[in-house]
PDB file of C-alpha atoms in Angstrom:
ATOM      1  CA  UNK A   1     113.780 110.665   0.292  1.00  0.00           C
ATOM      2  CA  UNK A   2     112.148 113.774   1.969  1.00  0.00           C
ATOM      3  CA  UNK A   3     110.417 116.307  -0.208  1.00  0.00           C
ATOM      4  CA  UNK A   4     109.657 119.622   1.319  1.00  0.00           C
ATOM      5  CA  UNK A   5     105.983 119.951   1.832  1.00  0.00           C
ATOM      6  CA  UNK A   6     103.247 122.248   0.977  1.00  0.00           C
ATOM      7  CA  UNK A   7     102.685 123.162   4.295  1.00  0.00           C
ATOM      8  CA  UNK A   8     106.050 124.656   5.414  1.00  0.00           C
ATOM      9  CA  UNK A   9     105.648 127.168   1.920  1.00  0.00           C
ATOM     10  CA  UNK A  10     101.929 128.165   2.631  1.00  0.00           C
ATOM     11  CA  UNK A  11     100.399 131.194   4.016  1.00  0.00           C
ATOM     12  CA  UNK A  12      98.392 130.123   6.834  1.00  0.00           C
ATOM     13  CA  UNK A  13      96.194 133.786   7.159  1.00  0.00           C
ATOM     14  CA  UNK A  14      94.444 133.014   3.900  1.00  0.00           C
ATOM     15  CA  UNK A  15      92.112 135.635   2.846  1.00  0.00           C
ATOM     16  CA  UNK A  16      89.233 134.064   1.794  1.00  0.00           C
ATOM     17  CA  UNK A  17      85.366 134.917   1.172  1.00  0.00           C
ATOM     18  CA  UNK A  18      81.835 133.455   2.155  1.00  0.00           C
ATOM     19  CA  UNK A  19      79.625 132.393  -0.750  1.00  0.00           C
ATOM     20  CA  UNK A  20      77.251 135.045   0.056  1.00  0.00           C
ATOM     21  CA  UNK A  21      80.126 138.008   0.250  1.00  0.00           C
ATOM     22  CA  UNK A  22      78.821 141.066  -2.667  1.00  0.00           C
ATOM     23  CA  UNK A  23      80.720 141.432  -5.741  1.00  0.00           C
ATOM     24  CA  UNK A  24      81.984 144.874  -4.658  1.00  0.00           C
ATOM     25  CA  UNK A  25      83.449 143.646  -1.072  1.00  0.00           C
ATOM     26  CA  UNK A  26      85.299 140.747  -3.167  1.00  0.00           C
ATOM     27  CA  UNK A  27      86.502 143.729  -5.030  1.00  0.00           C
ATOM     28  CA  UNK A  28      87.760 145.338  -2.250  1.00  0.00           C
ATOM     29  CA  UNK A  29      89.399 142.227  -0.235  1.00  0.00           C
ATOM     30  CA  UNK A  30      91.611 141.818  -3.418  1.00  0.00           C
ATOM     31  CA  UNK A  31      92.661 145.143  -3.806  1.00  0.00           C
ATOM     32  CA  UNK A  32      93.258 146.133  -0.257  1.00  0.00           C
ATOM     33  CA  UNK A  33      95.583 142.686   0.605  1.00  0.00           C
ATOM     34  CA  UNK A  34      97.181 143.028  -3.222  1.00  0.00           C
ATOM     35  CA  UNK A  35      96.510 139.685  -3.878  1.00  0.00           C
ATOM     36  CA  UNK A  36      94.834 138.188  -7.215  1.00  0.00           C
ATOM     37  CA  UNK A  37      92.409 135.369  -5.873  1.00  0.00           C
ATOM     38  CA  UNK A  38      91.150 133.924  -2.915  1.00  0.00           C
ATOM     39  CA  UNK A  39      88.896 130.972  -1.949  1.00  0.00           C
ATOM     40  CA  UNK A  40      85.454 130.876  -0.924  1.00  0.00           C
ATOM     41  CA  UNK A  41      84.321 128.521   2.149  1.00  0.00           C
ATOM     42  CA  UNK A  42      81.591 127.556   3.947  1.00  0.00           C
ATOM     43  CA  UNK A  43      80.159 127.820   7.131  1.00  0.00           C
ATOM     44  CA  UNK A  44      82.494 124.533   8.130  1.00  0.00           C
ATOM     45  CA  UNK A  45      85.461 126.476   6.209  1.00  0.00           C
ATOM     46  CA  UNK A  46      85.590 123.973   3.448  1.00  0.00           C
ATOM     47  CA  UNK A  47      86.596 124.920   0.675  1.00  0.00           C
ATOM     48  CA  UNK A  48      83.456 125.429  -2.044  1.00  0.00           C
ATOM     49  CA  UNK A  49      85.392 127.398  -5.140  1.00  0.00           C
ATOM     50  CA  UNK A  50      88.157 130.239  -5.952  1.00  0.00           C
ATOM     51  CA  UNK A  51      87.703 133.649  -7.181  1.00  0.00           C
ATOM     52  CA  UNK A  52      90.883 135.110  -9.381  1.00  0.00           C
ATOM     53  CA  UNK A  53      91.561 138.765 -10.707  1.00  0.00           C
ATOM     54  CA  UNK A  54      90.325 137.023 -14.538  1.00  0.00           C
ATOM     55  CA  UNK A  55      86.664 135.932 -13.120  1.00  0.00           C
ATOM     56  CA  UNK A  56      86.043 139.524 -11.973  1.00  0.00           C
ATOM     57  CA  UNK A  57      86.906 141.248 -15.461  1.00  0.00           C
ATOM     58  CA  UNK A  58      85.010 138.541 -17.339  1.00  0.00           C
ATOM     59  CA  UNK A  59      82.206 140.269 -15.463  1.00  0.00           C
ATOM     60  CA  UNK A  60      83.559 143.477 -16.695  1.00  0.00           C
ATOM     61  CA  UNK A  61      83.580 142.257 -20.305  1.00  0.00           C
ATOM     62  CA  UNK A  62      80.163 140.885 -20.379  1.00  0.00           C
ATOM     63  CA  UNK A  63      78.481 144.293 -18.977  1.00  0.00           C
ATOM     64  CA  UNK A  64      76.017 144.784 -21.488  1.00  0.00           C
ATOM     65  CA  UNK A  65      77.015 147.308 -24.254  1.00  0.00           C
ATOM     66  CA  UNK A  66      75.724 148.960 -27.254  1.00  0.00           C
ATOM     67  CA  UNK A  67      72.740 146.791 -28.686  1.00  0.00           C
ATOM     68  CA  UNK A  68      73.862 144.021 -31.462  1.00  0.00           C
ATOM     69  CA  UNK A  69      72.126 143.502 -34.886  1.00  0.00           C
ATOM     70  CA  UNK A  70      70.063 140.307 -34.397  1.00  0.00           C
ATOM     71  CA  UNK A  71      71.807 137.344 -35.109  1.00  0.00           C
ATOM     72  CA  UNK A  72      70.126 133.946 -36.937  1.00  0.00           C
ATOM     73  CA  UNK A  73      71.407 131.745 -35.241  1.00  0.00           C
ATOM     74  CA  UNK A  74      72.288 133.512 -31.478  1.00  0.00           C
ATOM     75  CA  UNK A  75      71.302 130.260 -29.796  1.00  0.00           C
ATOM     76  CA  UNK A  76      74.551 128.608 -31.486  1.00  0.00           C
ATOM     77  CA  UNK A  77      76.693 130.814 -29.301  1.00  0.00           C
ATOM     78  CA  UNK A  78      75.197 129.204 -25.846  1.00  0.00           C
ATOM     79  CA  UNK A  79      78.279 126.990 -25.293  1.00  0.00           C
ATOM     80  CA  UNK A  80      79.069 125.410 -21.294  1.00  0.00           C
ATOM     81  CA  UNK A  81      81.805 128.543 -21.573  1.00  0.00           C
ATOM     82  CA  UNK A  82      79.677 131.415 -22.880  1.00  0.00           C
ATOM     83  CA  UNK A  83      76.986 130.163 -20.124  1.00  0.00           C
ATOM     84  CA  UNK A  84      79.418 130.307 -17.430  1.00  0.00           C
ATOM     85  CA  UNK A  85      80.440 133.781 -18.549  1.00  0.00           C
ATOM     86  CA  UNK A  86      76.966 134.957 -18.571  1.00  0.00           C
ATOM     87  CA  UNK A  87      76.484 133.695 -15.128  1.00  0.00           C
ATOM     88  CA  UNK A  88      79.563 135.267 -13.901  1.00  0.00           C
ATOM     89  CA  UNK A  89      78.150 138.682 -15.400  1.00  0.00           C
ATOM     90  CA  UNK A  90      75.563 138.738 -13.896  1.00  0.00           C
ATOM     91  CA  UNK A  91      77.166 137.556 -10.421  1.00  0.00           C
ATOM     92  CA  UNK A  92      76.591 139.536  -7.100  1.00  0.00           C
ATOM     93  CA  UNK A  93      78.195 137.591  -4.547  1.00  0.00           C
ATOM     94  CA  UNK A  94      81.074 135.145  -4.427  1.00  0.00           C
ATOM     95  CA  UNK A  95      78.939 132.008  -4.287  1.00  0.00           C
ATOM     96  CA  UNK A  96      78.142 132.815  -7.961  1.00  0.00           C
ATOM     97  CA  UNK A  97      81.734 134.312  -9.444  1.00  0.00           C
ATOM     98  CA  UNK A  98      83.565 131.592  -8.397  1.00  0.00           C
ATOM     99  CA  UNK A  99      85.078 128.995 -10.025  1.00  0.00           C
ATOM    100  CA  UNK A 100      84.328 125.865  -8.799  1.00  0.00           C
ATOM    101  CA  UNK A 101      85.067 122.581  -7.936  1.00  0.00           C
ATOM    102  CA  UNK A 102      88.014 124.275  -5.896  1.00  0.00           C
ATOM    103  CA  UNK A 103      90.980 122.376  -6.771  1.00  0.00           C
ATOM    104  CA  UNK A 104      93.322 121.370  -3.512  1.00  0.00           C
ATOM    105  CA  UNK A 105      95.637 119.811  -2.194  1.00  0.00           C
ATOM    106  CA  UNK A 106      97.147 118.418   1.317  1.00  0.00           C
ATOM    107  CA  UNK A 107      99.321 120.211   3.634  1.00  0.00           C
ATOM    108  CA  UNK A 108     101.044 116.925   3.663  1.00  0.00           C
ATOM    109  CA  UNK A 109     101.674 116.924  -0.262  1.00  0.00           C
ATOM    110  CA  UNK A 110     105.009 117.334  -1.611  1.00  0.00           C
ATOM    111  CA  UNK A 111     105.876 120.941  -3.715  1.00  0.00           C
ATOM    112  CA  UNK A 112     106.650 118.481  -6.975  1.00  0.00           C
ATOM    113  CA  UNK A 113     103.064 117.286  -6.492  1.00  0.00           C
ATOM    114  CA  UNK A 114     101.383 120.287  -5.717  1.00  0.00           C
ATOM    115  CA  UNK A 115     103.059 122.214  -8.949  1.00  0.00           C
ATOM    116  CA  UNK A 116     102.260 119.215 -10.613  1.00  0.00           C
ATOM    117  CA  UNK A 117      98.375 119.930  -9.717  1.00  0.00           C
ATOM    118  CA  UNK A 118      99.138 123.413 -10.751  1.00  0.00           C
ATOM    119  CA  UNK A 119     100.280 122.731 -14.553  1.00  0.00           C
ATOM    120  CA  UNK A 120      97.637 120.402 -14.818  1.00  0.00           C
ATOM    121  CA  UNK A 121      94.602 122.911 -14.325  1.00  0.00           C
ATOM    122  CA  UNK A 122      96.299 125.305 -15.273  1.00  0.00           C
ATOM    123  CA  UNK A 123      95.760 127.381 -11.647  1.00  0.00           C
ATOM    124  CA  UNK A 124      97.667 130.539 -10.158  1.00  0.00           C
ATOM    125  CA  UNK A 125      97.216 129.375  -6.875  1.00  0.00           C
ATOM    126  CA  UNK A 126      96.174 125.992  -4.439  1.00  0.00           C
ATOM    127  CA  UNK A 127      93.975 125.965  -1.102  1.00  0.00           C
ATOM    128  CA  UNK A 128      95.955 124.000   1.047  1.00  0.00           C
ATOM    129  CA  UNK A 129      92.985 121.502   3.132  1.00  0.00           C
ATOM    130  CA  UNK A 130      93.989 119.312   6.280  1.00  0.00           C
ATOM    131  CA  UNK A 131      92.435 115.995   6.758  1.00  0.00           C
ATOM    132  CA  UNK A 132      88.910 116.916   7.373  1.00  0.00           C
ATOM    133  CA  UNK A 133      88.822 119.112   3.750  1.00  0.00           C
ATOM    134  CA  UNK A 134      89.324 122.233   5.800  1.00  0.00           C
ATOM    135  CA  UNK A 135      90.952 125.578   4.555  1.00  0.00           C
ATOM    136  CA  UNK A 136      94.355 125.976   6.544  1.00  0.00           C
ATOM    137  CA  UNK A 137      96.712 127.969   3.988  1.00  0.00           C
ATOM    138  CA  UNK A 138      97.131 128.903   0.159  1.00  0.00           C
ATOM    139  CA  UNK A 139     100.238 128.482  -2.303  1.00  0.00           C
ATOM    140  CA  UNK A 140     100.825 130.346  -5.052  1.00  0.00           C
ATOM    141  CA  UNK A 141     103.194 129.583  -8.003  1.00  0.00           C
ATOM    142  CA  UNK A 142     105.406 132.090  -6.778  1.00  0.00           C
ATOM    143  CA  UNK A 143     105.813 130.241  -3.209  1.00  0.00           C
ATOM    144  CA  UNK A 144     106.778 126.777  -5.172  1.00  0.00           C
ATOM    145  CA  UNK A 145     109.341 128.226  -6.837  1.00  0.00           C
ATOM    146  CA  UNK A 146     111.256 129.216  -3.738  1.00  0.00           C
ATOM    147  CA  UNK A 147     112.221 125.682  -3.793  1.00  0.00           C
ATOM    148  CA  UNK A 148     114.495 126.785  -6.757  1.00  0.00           C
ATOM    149  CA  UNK A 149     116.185 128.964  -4.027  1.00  0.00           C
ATOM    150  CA  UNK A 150     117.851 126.436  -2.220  1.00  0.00           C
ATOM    151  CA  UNK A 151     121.542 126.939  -1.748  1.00  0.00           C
ATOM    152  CA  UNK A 152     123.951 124.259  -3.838  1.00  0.00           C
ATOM    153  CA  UNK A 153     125.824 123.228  -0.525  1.00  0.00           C
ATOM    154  CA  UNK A 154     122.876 121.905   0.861  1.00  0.00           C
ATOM    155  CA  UNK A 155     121.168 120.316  -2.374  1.00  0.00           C
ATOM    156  CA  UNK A 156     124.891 118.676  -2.518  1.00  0.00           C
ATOM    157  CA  UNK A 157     124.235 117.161   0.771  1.00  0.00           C
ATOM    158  CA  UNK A 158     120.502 115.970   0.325  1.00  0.00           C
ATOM    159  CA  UNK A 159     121.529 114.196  -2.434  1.00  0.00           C
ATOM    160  CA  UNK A 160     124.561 112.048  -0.902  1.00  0.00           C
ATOM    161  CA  UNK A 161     122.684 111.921   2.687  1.00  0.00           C
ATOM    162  CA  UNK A 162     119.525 111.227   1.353  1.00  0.00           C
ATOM    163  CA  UNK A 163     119.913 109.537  -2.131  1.00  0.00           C
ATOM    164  CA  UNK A 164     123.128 107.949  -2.118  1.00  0.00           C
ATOM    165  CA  UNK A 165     123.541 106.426   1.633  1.00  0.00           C
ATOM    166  CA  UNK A 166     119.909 106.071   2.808  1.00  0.00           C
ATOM    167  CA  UNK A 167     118.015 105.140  -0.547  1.00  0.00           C
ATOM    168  CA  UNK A 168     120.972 103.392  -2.277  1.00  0.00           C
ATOM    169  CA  UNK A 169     123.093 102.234   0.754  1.00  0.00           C
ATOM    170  CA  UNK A 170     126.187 103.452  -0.906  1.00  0.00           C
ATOM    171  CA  UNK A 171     129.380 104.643   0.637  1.00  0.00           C
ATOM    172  CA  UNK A 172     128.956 108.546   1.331  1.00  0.00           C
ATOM    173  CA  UNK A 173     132.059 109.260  -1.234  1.00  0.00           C
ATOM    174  CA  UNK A 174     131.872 106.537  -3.516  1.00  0.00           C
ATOM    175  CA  UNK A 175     130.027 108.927  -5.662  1.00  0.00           C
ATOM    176  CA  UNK A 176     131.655 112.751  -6.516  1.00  0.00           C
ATOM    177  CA  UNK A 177     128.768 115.412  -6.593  1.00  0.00           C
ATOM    178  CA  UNK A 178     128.971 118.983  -7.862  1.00  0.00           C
ATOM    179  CA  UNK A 179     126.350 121.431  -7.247  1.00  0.00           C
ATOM    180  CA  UNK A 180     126.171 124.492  -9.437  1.00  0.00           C
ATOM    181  CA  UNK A 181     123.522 126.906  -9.779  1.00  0.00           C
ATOM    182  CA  UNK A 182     121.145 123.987  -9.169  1.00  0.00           C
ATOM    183  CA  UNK A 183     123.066 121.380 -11.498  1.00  0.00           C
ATOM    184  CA  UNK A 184     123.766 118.190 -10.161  1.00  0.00           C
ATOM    185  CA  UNK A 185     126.870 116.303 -11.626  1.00  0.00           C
ATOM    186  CA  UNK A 186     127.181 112.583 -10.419  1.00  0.00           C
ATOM    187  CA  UNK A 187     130.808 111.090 -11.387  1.00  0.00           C
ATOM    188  CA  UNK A 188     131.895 107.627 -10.240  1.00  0.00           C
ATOM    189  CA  UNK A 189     131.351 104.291 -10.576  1.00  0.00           C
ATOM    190  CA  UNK A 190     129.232 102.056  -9.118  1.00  0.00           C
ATOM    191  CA  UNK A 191     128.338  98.218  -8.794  1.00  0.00           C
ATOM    192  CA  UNK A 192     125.243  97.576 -11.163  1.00  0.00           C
ATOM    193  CA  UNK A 193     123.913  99.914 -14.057  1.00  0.00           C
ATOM    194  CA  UNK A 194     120.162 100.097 -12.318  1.00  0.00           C
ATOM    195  CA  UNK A 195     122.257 101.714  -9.660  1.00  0.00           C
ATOM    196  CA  UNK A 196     123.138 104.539 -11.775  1.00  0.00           C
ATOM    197  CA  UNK A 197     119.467 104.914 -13.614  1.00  0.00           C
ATOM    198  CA  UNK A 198     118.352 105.557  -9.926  1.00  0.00           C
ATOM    199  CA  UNK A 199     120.776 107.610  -8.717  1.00  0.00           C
ATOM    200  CA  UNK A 200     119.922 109.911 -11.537  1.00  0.00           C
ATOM    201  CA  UNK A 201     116.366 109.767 -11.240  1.00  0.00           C
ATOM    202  CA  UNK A 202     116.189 110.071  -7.547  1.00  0.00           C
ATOM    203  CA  UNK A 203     118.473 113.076  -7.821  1.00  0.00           C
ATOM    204  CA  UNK A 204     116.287 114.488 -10.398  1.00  0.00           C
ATOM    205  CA  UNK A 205     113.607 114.539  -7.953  1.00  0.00           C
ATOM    206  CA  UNK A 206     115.521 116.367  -4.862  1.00  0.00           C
ATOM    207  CA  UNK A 207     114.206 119.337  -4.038  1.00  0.00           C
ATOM    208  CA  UNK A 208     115.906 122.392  -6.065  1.00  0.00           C
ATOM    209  CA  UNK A 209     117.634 120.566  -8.692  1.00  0.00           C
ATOM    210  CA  UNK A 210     117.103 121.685 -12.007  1.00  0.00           C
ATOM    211  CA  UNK A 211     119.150 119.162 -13.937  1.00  0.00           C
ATOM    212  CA  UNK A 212     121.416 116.073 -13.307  1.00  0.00           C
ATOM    213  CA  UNK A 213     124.418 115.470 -15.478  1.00  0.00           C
ATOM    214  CA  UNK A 214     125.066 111.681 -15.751  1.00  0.00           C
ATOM    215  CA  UNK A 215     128.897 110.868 -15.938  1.00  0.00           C
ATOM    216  CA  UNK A 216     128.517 107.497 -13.930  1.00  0.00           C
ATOM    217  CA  UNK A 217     129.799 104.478 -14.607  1.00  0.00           C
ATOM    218  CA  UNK A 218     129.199 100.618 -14.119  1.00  0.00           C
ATOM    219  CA  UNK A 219     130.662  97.365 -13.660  1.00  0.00           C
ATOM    220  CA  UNK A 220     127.946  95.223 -14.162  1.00  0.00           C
ATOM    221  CA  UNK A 221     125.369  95.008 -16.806  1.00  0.00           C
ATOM    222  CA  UNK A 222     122.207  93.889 -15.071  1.00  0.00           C
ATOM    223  CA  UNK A 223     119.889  95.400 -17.903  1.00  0.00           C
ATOM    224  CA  UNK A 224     119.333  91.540 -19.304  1.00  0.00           C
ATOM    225  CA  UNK A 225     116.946  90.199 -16.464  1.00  0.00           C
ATOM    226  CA  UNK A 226     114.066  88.730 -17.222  1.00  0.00           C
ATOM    227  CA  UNK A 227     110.598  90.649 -15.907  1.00  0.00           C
ATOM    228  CA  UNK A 228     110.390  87.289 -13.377  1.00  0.00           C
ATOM    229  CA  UNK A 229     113.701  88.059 -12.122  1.00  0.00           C
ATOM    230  CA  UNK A 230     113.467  91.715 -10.289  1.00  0.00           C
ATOM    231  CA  UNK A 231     116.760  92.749  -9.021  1.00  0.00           C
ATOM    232  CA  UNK A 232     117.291  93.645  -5.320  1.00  0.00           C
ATOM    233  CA  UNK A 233     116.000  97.189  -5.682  1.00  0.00           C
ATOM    234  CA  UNK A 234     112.803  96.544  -7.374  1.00  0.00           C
ATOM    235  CA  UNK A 235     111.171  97.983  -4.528  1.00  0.00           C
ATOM    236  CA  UNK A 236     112.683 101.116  -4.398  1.00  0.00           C
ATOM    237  CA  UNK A 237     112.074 101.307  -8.279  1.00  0.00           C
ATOM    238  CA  UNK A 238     108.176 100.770  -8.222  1.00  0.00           C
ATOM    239  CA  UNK A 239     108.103 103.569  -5.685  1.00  0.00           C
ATOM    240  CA  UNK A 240     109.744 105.766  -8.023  1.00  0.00           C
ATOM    241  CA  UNK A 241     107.354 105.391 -10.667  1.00  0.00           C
ATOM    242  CA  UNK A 242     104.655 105.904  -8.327  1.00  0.00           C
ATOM    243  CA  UNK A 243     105.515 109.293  -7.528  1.00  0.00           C
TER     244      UNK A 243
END
């Protein structure tokens, strides 16, 4: 099936900072383009960490402030975090208020795969790298979810084009599919019931569809084979469940 990619969703003029940029002009490059991060790159543009909005008022927090009754035990309080913090207090150029590894991803990857990335670290926004590791665009959360914006009409015809005749070989209308507000409804039947557990599952992962209702039927049982005997669309299975 084709996924829409990264790359047709990212901004290509990425604004973007050199390790050695000052604090204040970081400040600035933020405020001026309204934007709440950017990534920091090398001489080779390669992407070295990211700077959000939240690593710039952790420096505001940890200003120093009225002085604190000495504490015991003060060393306990030297965690990885509270070290980072302190380092990113004290930070005058982007090298040091970054956040870094950078975490990135393809031009080439899919949107599922880079929001997957995304809810993983738990990051507002992705360098997109081409081959060589090389800044060419940015994608924020807000750009993935256009793919939420694609019209029913032609989520209706990805999934019969794309799942049903091309992945499945089926007859275009041997399957009825309603679109509605990104709900896919499958009715029919078909030949085997692993045909139907795909169909779902491959329409489940079409761009823009929020949720597949199953009201498919079968004429075959082919849920007994044995592991030694994989059916005819094994193939397409495994590369399901590597995605």
């Amino acid at each position: 099936m084709k996924h829409s990619k990264v790359g047709a969703l990212m901004t290509s003029d990425v604004v973007r900072a050199e390790y050695g940029t000052p604090f204040k002009e970081v400040a600035r490059l933020l405020a001026e383009h309204r934007i709440s991060g950017l990534p920091v790159v090398d001489d080779d543009e390669k992407v070295l960490g990211v700077i959000s909005e939240t690593d710039l008022m952790t420096r505001q927090a940890e200003a120093p402030g009225p002085p604190e009754p000495h504490r015991r035990f003060h060393w306990l309080g030297w965690t990885p975090g509270s070290r980072a913090r302190r380092t990113k207090a004290r930070a005058r150029t982007a090298g040091r208020l970054m956040s870094s590894p950078a975490i990135t991803v393809h031009s080439d990857a899919t949107v599922a795969e880079a929001a997957r990335v995304m809810a993983r670290h738990r990051v507002e926004r992705l360098p997109i790298v081409d081959d060589e590791e090389r800044l060419v665009g940015i994608v924020t959360r807000r750009d993935l979810l256009q793919v939420f914006l694609r019209p029913d009409s032609e989520i209706r015809s990805s999934v019969r084009n794309e799942v049903l005749v091309r992945a499945l070989w089926l007859a275009p209308y041997s399957v009825d599919v309603d679109v509605h507000e990104g709900v896919v409804t499958l009715t029919g039947q078909l030949e085997r019931r692993s045909e139907c557990a795909m169909a779902v599952e491959m329409c489940r992962q079409t761009d823009g569809v929020v949720a597949v209702v199953d009201h498919l039927t079968h004429r075959f049982d082919d849920s007994w084979r044995q592991p030694d005997e994989p059916p005819p669309e094994a193939i397409t299975g495994n590369w399901l469940r590597r995605l």
